[in-house]
Structure formats: C-alpha cells, structure tokens
GROMACS .gro file of C-alpha atoms in nm:
model
  329
    1UNK     CA    1  -7.624  -8.729  -1.290
    2UNK     CA    2  -7.950  -8.540  -1.250
    3UNK     CA    3  -8.190  -8.744  -1.039
    4UNK     CA    4  -8.553  -8.699  -0.933
    5UNK     CA    5  -8.805  -8.892  -0.726
    6UNK     CA    6  -9.045  -8.882  -1.022
    7UNK     CA    7  -8.963  -8.967  -1.384
    8UNK     CA    8  -8.694  -8.724  -1.489
    9UNK     CA    9  -8.849  -8.411  -1.653
   10UNK     CA   10  -8.681  -8.192  -1.916
   11UNK     CA   11  -8.420  -7.991  -1.728
   12UNK     CA   12  -8.164  -7.715  -1.771
   13UNK     CA   13  -7.811  -7.693  -1.633
   14UNK     CA   14  -7.621  -7.374  -1.554
   15UNK     CA   15  -7.246  -7.373  -1.496
   16UNK     CA   16  -7.067  -7.083  -1.322
   17UNK     CA   17  -6.699  -7.024  -1.265
   18UNK     CA   18  -6.634  -6.902  -0.909
   19UNK     CA   19  -6.351  -6.656  -0.845
   20UNK     CA   20  -6.133  -6.659  -0.533
   21UNK     CA   21  -6.311  -6.341  -0.419
   22UNK     CA   22  -6.648  -6.520  -0.438
   23UNK     CA   23  -6.766  -6.351  -0.756
   24UNK     CA   24  -6.924  -6.570  -1.023
   25UNK     CA   25  -6.938  -6.561  -1.401
   26UNK     CA   26  -7.179  -6.772  -1.606
   27UNK     CA   27  -6.999  -7.023  -1.826
   28UNK     CA   28  -7.308  -7.145  -2.008
   29UNK     CA   29  -7.662  -7.280  -2.003
   30UNK     CA   30  -7.709  -7.638  -2.120
   31UNK     CA   31  -8.010  -7.858  -2.200
   32UNK     CA   32  -8.011  -8.236  -2.249
   33UNK     CA   33  -8.016  -8.354  -2.607
   34UNK     CA   34  -7.842  -8.038  -2.724
   35UNK     CA   35  -7.473  -8.102  -2.778
   36UNK     CA   36  -7.216  -7.824  -2.763
   37UNK     CA   37  -7.153  -7.678  -3.108
   38UNK     CA   38  -6.832  -7.497  -3.029
   39UNK     CA   39  -6.616  -7.352  -2.757
   40UNK     CA   40  -6.524  -7.502  -2.423
   41UNK     CA   41  -6.637  -7.679  -2.222
   42UNK     CA   42  -6.796  -7.943  -2.441
   43UNK     CA   43  -7.131  -8.076  -2.310
   44UNK     CA   44  -7.281  -8.421  -2.370
   45UNK     CA   45  -7.577  -8.607  -2.221
   46UNK     CA   46  -7.651  -8.975  -2.182
   47UNK     CA   47  -7.929  -9.197  -2.054
   48UNK     CA   48  -8.112  -9.142  -1.725
   49UNK     CA   49  -7.987  -8.792  -1.649
   50UNK     CA   50  -7.620  -8.859  -1.714
   51UNK     CA   51  -7.419  -8.558  -1.829
   52UNK     CA   52  -7.052  -8.487  -1.903
   53UNK     CA   53  -6.850  -8.166  -1.935
   54UNK     CA   54  -6.522  -8.208  -2.122
   55UNK     CA   55  -6.232  -7.967  -2.170
   56UNK     CA   56  -6.317  -7.777  -1.853
   57UNK     CA   57  -6.053  -7.526  -1.741
   58UNK     CA   58  -5.913  -7.608  -1.395
   59UNK     CA   59  -6.073  -7.399  -1.122
   60UNK     CA   60  -6.372  -7.368  -0.892
   61UNK     CA   61  -6.727  -7.396  -1.023
   62UNK     CA   62  -7.092  -7.406  -0.919
   63UNK     CA   63  -7.357  -7.609  -1.098
   64UNK     CA   64  -7.737  -7.575  -1.084
   65UNK     CA   65  -8.029  -7.769  -1.228
   66UNK     CA   66  -8.383  -7.642  -1.283
   67UNK     CA   67  -8.704  -7.781  -1.432
   68UNK     CA   68  -9.062  -7.660  -1.460
   69UNK     CA   69  -9.256  -7.748  -1.144
   70UNK     CA   70  -8.942  -7.831  -0.946
   71UNK     CA   71  -8.715  -7.638  -0.715
   72UNK     CA   72  -8.382  -7.524  -0.856
   73UNK     CA   73  -8.091  -7.706  -0.693
   74UNK     CA   74  -7.734  -7.579  -0.682
   75UNK     CA   75  -7.414  -7.747  -0.568
   76UNK     CA   76  -7.070  -7.600  -0.519
   77UNK     CA   77  -6.795  -7.523  -0.480
   78UNK     CA   78  -6.682  -7.790  -0.726
   79UNK     CA   79  -6.304  -7.790  -0.765
   80UNK     CA   80  -6.192  -7.917  -1.106
   81UNK     CA   81  -5.828  -8.035  -1.095
   82UNK     CA   82  -5.582  -7.982  -1.380
   83UNK     CA   83  -5.496  -8.345  -1.446
   84UNK     CA   84  -5.781  -8.565  -1.323
   85UNK     CA   85  -6.135  -8.670  -1.405
   86UNK     CA   86  -6.400  -8.549  -1.161
   87UNK     CA   87  -6.692  -8.790  -1.134
   88UNK     CA   88  -6.991  -8.857  -0.911
   89UNK     CA   89  -7.147  -8.510  -0.926
   90UNK     CA   90  -7.518  -8.553  -0.851
   91UNK     CA   91  -7.798  -8.296  -0.858
   92UNK     CA   92  -8.137  -8.389  -0.721
   93UNK     CA   93  -8.458  -8.231  -0.846
   94UNK     CA   94  -8.716  -8.195  -0.571
   95UNK     CA   95  -9.051  -8.028  -0.530
   96UNK     CA   96  -8.891  -7.773  -0.302
   97UNK     CA   97  -9.035  -7.566  -0.019
   98UNK     CA   98  -9.239  -7.248   0.001
   99UNK     CA   99  -9.157  -6.892   0.100
  100UNK     CA  100  -9.472  -6.721   0.225
  101UNK     CA  101  -9.591  -6.438   0.444
  102UNK     CA  102  -9.787  -6.115   0.463
  103UNK     CA  103  -9.694  -5.758   0.363
  104UNK     CA  104  -9.836  -5.469   0.566
  105UNK     CA  105  -9.797  -5.092   0.592
  106UNK     CA  106  -9.542  -5.009   0.861
  107UNK     CA  107  -9.750  -4.731   1.015
  108UNK     CA  108 -10.101  -4.807   0.894
  109UNK     CA  109 -10.072  -5.186   0.947
  110UNK     CA  110 -10.292  -5.216   0.637
  111UNK     CA  111 -10.272  -5.538   0.439
  112UNK     CA  112 -10.107  -5.442   0.112
  113UNK     CA  113 -10.248  -5.580  -0.212
  114UNK     CA  114 -10.055  -5.590  -0.539
  115UNK     CA  115  -9.703  -5.583  -0.393
  116UNK     CA  116  -9.458  -5.746  -0.634
  117UNK     CA  117  -9.245  -6.006  -0.458
  118UNK     CA  118  -8.919  -6.112  -0.627
  119UNK     CA  119  -8.710  -6.404  -0.500
  120UNK     CA  120  -8.338  -6.386  -0.590
  121UNK     CA  121  -8.071  -6.648  -0.526
  122UNK     CA  122  -7.712  -6.591  -0.416
  123UNK     CA  123  -7.615  -6.507  -0.776
  124UNK     CA  124  -7.883  -6.232  -0.776
  125UNK     CA  125  -8.083  -6.428  -1.031
  126UNK     CA  126  -8.463  -6.418  -1.010
  127UNK     CA  127  -8.596  -6.765  -0.930
  128UNK     CA  128  -8.960  -6.669  -0.862
  129UNK     CA  129  -9.200  -6.374  -0.873
  130UNK     CA  130  -9.545  -6.335  -0.728
  131UNK     CA  131  -9.788  -6.068  -0.596
  132UNK     CA  132  -9.970  -6.021  -0.271
  133UNK     CA  133 -10.345  -6.083  -0.267
  134UNK     CA  134 -10.622  -5.869  -0.113
  135UNK     CA  135 -10.511  -5.979   0.234
  136UNK     CA  136 -10.146  -5.894   0.170
  137UNK     CA  137 -10.050  -6.262   0.155
  138UNK     CA  138  -9.796  -6.412  -0.086
  139UNK     CA  139  -9.652  -6.756  -0.157
  140UNK     CA  140  -9.355  -6.854  -0.374
  141UNK     CA  141  -9.365  -7.235  -0.411
  142UNK     CA  142  -9.101  -7.486  -0.523
  143UNK     CA  143  -8.799  -7.301  -0.387
  144UNK     CA  144  -8.489  -7.518  -0.348
  145UNK     CA  145  -8.250  -7.515  -0.053
  146UNK     CA  146  -8.035  -7.204  -0.029
  147UNK     CA  147  -8.009  -6.843   0.083
  148UNK     CA  148  -8.244  -6.595  -0.085
  149UNK     CA  149  -8.311  -6.223  -0.100
  150UNK     CA  150  -8.673  -6.109  -0.121
  151UNK     CA  151  -8.759  -5.777  -0.285
  152UNK     CA  152  -9.096  -5.614  -0.216
  153UNK     CA  153  -9.201  -5.337  -0.457
  154UNK     CA  154  -9.510  -5.115  -0.476
  155UNK     CA  155  -9.540  -4.769  -0.630
  156UNK     CA  156  -9.693  -4.624  -0.312
  157UNK     CA  157  -9.430  -4.767  -0.073
  158UNK     CA  158  -9.056  -4.778  -0.033
  159UNK     CA  159  -8.889  -5.095  -0.155
  160UNK     CA  160  -8.840  -5.348   0.125
  161UNK     CA  161  -8.595  -5.641   0.146
  162UNK     CA  162  -8.568  -5.954   0.352
  163UNK     CA  163  -8.315  -6.239   0.373
  164UNK     CA  164  -8.432  -6.597   0.421
  165UNK     CA  165  -8.284  -6.948   0.423
  166UNK     CA  166  -8.464  -7.249   0.278
  167UNK     CA  167  -8.361  -7.599   0.388
  168UNK     CA  168  -8.433  -7.932   0.221
  169UNK     CA  169  -8.694  -8.007   0.486
  170UNK     CA  170  -8.805  -7.657   0.583
  171UNK     CA  171  -8.926  -7.352   0.397
  172UNK     CA  172  -8.951  -6.990   0.511
  173UNK     CA  173  -9.314  -6.936   0.603
  174UNK     CA  174  -9.514  -6.695   0.816
  175UNK     CA  175  -9.300  -6.391   0.728
  176UNK     CA  176  -9.434  -6.048   0.822
  177UNK     CA  177  -9.291  -5.771   0.605
  178UNK     CA  178  -9.358  -5.402   0.685
  179UNK     CA  179  -9.325  -5.142   0.407
  180UNK     CA  180  -9.269  -4.770   0.465
  181UNK     CA  181  -9.486  -4.520   0.283
  182UNK     CA  182  -9.294  -4.346   0.006
  183UNK     CA  183  -9.308  -3.964   0.007
  184UNK     CA  184  -9.659  -3.869  -0.097
  185UNK     CA  185  -9.843  -3.549  -0.181
  186UNK     CA  186 -10.212  -3.554  -0.094
  187UNK     CA  187 -10.493  -3.303  -0.092
  188UNK     CA  188 -10.823  -3.183  -0.229
  189UNK     CA  189 -10.893  -2.991  -0.548
  190UNK     CA  190 -11.174  -2.735  -0.552
  191UNK     CA  191 -11.338  -2.567  -0.849
  192UNK     CA  192 -11.354  -2.188  -0.865
  193UNK     CA  193 -11.699  -2.186  -0.698
  194UNK     CA  194 -11.568  -2.391  -0.406
  195UNK     CA  195 -11.711  -2.732  -0.495
  196UNK     CA  196 -11.484  -3.039  -0.520
  197UNK     CA  197 -11.354  -3.084  -0.872
  198UNK     CA  198 -11.491  -3.384  -1.059
  199UNK     CA  199 -11.215  -3.546  -1.262
  200UNK     CA  200 -10.890  -3.412  -1.399
  201UNK     CA  201 -10.525  -3.454  -1.304
  202UNK     CA  202 -10.264  -3.311  -1.068
  203UNK     CA  203  -9.900  -3.314  -1.184
  204UNK     CA  204  -9.592  -3.273  -0.962
  205UNK     CA  205  -9.269  -3.169  -1.138
  206UNK     CA  206  -8.911  -3.122  -1.019
  207UNK     CA  207  -8.577  -3.137  -1.203
  208UNK     CA  208  -8.704  -3.364  -1.480
  209UNK     CA  209  -8.906  -3.575  -1.238
  210UNK     CA  210  -9.276  -3.589  -1.322
  211UNK     CA  211  -9.551  -3.771  -1.135
  212UNK     CA  212  -9.925  -3.737  -1.180
  213UNK     CA  213 -10.248  -3.862  -1.029
  214UNK     CA  214 -10.616  -3.847  -1.117
  215UNK     CA  215 -10.856  -3.630  -0.924
  216UNK     CA  216 -11.116  -3.864  -0.775
  217UNK     CA  217 -11.412  -3.729  -0.577
  218UNK     CA  218 -11.225  -3.401  -0.542
  219UNK     CA  219 -10.911  -3.559  -0.393
  220UNK     CA  220 -10.572  -3.671  -0.523
  221UNK     CA  221 -10.267  -3.866  -0.402
  222UNK     CA  222  -9.930  -3.859  -0.577
  223UNK     CA  223  -9.690  -4.133  -0.467
  224UNK     CA  224  -9.336  -4.227  -0.559
  225UNK     CA  225  -9.190  -3.879  -0.510
  226UNK     CA  226  -8.830  -3.839  -0.399
  227UNK     CA  227  -8.894  -3.547  -0.166
  228UNK     CA  228  -8.796  -3.182  -0.221
  229UNK     CA  229  -8.952  -2.871  -0.372
  230UNK     CA  230  -9.207  -2.929  -0.649
  231UNK     CA  231  -9.419  -2.734  -0.895
  232UNK     CA  232  -9.783  -2.848  -0.900
  233UNK     CA  233 -10.022  -2.815  -1.189
  234UNK     CA  234 -10.387  -2.916  -1.166
  235UNK     CA  235 -10.656  -2.913  -1.434
  236UNK     CA  236 -11.013  -3.038  -1.463
  237UNK     CA  237 -11.228  -3.038  -1.781
  238UNK     CA  238 -11.474  -2.750  -1.767
  239UNK     CA  239 -11.359  -2.654  -1.416
  240UNK     CA  240 -11.038  -2.469  -1.497
  241UNK     CA  241 -10.681  -2.517  -1.383
  242UNK     CA  242 -10.410  -2.379  -1.159
  243UNK     CA  243 -10.044  -2.415  -1.073
  244UNK     CA  244  -9.855  -2.373  -0.749
  245UNK     CA  245  -9.478  -2.347  -0.710
  246UNK     CA  246  -9.254  -2.397  -0.409
  247UNK     CA  247  -9.443  -2.694  -0.262
  248UNK     CA  248  -9.204  -2.876  -0.028
  249UNK     CA  249  -9.266  -3.251  -0.005
  250UNK     CA  250  -9.126  -3.424   0.304
  251UNK     CA  251  -8.873  -3.703   0.249
  252UNK     CA  252  -9.108  -3.942   0.428
  253UNK     CA  253  -9.474  -3.948   0.514
  254UNK     CA  254  -9.759  -3.757   0.351
  255UNK     CA  255  -9.750  -3.387   0.268
  256UNK     CA  256 -10.092  -3.216   0.243
  257UNK     CA  257 -10.161  -2.951  -0.022
  258UNK     CA  258 -10.507  -2.835  -0.132
  259UNK     CA  259 -10.558  -2.658  -0.465
  260UNK     CA  260 -10.826  -2.425  -0.603
  261UNK     CA  261 -10.886  -2.410  -0.976
  262UNK     CA  262 -10.928  -2.090  -1.170
  263UNK     CA  263 -11.202  -2.092  -1.433
  264UNK     CA  264 -10.985  -1.888  -1.669
  265UNK     CA  265 -11.088  -1.700  -1.978
  266UNK     CA  266 -11.155  -1.753  -2.347
  267UNK     CA  267 -10.891  -1.711  -2.615
  268UNK     CA  268 -11.005  -1.678  -2.977
  269UNK     CA  269 -10.735  -1.730  -3.239
  270UNK     CA  270 -10.758  -1.649  -3.608
  271UNK     CA  271 -10.468  -1.792  -3.809
  272UNK     CA  272 -10.389  -1.633  -4.145
  273UNK     CA  273 -10.112  -1.641  -4.402
  274UNK     CA  274 -10.133  -1.292  -4.538
  275UNK     CA  275 -10.503  -1.254  -4.619
  276UNK     CA  276 -10.568  -1.629  -4.645
  277UNK     CA  277 -10.729  -1.821  -4.357
  278UNK     CA  278 -10.526  -2.127  -4.254
  279UNK     CA  279 -10.742  -2.431  -4.179
  280UNK     CA  280 -10.614  -2.731  -3.980
  281UNK     CA  281 -10.351  -2.538  -3.784
  282UNK     CA  282 -10.253  -2.698  -3.452
  283UNK     CA  283 -10.212  -2.478  -3.146
  284UNK     CA  284 -10.015  -2.542  -2.826
  285UNK     CA  285 -10.028  -2.334  -2.512
  286UNK     CA  286  -9.741  -2.350  -2.264
  287UNK     CA  287  -9.634  -2.187  -1.945
  288UNK     CA  288  -9.321  -1.975  -1.966
  289UNK     CA  289  -9.109  -2.256  -1.821
  290UNK     CA  290  -9.199  -2.469  -2.124
  291UNK     CA  291  -9.442  -2.711  -1.958
  292UNK     CA  292  -9.771  -2.759  -2.137
  293UNK     CA  293 -10.087  -2.602  -2.001
  294UNK     CA  294 -10.322  -2.872  -1.877
  295UNK     CA  295 -10.669  -2.963  -2.000
  296UNK     CA  296 -10.815  -2.706  -2.239
  297UNK     CA  297 -11.148  -2.715  -2.418
  298UNK     CA  298 -11.105  -2.646  -2.792
  299UNK     CA  299 -11.391  -2.525  -3.015
  300UNK     CA  300 -11.420  -2.408  -3.372
  301UNK     CA  301 -11.572  -2.073  -3.466
  302UNK     CA  302 -11.922  -2.225  -3.452
  303UNK     CA  303 -11.873  -2.356  -3.098
  304UNK     CA  304 -11.826  -2.721  -3.191
  305UNK     CA  305 -11.545  -2.938  -3.049
  306UNK     CA  306 -11.229  -2.907  -3.258
  307UNK     CA  307 -10.867  -3.015  -3.265
  308UNK     CA  308 -10.737  -2.748  -3.504
  309UNK     CA  309 -10.847  -2.429  -3.677
  310UNK     CA  310 -11.165  -2.449  -3.886
  311UNK     CA  311 -11.214  -2.352  -4.250
  312UNK     CA  312 -11.202  -1.986  -4.145
  313UNK     CA  313 -10.874  -2.035  -3.960
  314UNK     CA  314 -11.047  -1.997  -3.622
  315UNK     CA  315 -10.989  -2.190  -3.299
  316UNK     CA  316 -11.136  -2.101  -2.959
  317UNK     CA  317 -10.964  -2.207  -2.634
  318UNK     CA  318 -11.165  -2.217  -2.312
  319UNK     CA  319 -11.040  -2.221  -1.951
  320UNK     CA  320 -10.719  -2.036  -2.037
  321UNK     CA  321 -10.530  -1.933  -1.718
  322UNK     CA  322 -10.483  -1.562  -1.650
  323UNK     CA  323 -10.103  -1.595  -1.650
  324UNK     CA  324  -9.821  -1.519  -1.893
  325UNK     CA  325  -9.827  -1.796  -2.153
  326UNK     CA  326  -9.649  -1.896  -2.474
  327UNK     CA  327  -9.871  -1.964  -2.777
  328UNK     CA  328  -9.735  -2.172  -3.061
  329UNK     CA  329  -9.914  -2.232  -3.393
   0.00000   0.00000   0.00000
C-alpha cells in the first residue's frame, strides 16, 4: 500500500533490481490506474493505494514512491523469494524535511548568488534543484529520509559537493558550503590613446577551448578556464583590437593580464570577375592560425555601413590589425 496523512494524491512508483554488488538497474516506472501492457513484472492497482506486482523475478529490489508536493520515500532491500507471495509492503508519503544553507566564496567569503544546487539520491537521481538567492541562501523542501549528495555549480567557481543525511524527523539545515574560485583571467583593456576601452570582448583560446567575456568599464574577467597557456584576442568597436600569445593562466586563483588595443589601418577591397564588379560579396579576415579577426567596421565605397561589397564591388574594412592576415572573399 501507499499511504499518506492527507487524502492520497496521484503518485508514481519506481522499482529497481539491486545487484549483490550494490548496483541498481531500473525495472520500471508505474502510475496508478495504468495497467501493465506487456512484459514482466505485471502491475495492478486497487482501492486506497493498494498495488500489486505479479511475475516478479526472484531477487533483491528497492521500491520508491513520489508525488507532487511530497517527499520521495524509498524502501529496500526487499527480497522476493522464488516460491512465495510477499505482502505487507507499505510506503508512506510525507511532507518531508528541508535541506538548506548558505554558499560562500572560500577565500572572499562573499555570499554567492545564482549557484545551482542539485540534490541527488543514492541512485544518483536528481530529486530537487534550486538556486541561491542574493544572500547565498538556498532551500530544497520536501526531501524524504535518506542519504543525499549535493552538487553546487557556478561558472565562476569550482564545483563543490556535500553529503547529507535526512531523517524522518530531522532535515539538514544550516549548511555552510565554501566554493573555490575557478581559474580566472582578469585585467584592463586600454585603447591606443591610453583610455579604458568602452565595450568589446576578450577571448581566451587554447587547444579547442574558447572562453570570452565582455569588456565593461575598461575591465574584463574570464572564468571557467582550465589553466595553462592561452592566446588572447581583444577587440572593441571603433577602438581597435589586439592579440597576445603565451599567456599562462594559473591552475587556481586569478591571473592578471592587461591589454592595449591597436587602432589598426584601413583596407579597401575591390572585387571583380574579370572586368565586372561583383556586388554582394562577403569578406572574412582571419589570423594565420585560422581564428577570425575580432570586431571590424565595414563600410561601402560611400562610407556607409555595409555587410558586403556595394554595386561597384567595393568594401572598406576599418581597424584592421597590422599583422599577417588571411583574406577570403
């Protein structure tokens, strides 16, 4: 039977087979009122939360019940004999307990907002997800008794884990979870004349890894790096661009690196097929390693913004770096 203190809500049953090594495999997911249409075991429901599994292979099982607004409850091990009827299995739906706490930076002690908190049960199934608020606080309500793993994830910090136990009469509250900063690259970006760049992006690249960040008030922060040697590329509309190779990012902490943009020059392209001007031709400009040059201003022959060559086959590129480049039309 499935029982509850309140009127019984719509519920869902999950049946696992448990191996001698402790591993589990899901046999099936069952809902009341839906009879088995094929395969074993056969599932039937009756009045008042009664359920029956027939043609169950002998062995060890675990059974769980869940319903919206209630804590999931699991029982096991349940040993099914080869030649007998097993009766009296009861699962109780309760309102459950809460898992709550605060997430902070390990070094900064800052209260971390927007950290994703995932609650997983012993079968590594997600039973709840939530996020920390502006004060770094989180609460996962209606958690049933059991052992749980908590995962804490944020793009600017290393993933953190915690293990908690929830009892029928006691939750896991008042947790304090520190998160380490992930490797980060930070610095300021200056225009050619020495003033902080207004807007644009900085990109860090290494072995197929690519991370980028906006330039805000002349500064940038790139998080989520794995550490190692990176190539940096920075660009800002109307301010120019630059690239810097061999930047070593520490495996932990924050690595500083300031960048100065180069205003660059002007490249005027006239595209022709024989003597005929080619209108609407697209142009790409890349560094020799194949990565695309950052923000470029494109104009037609009359100085108006353009995306391709004009009726005369002309396209003007501004802020072109004074480096070897590959032009493709």
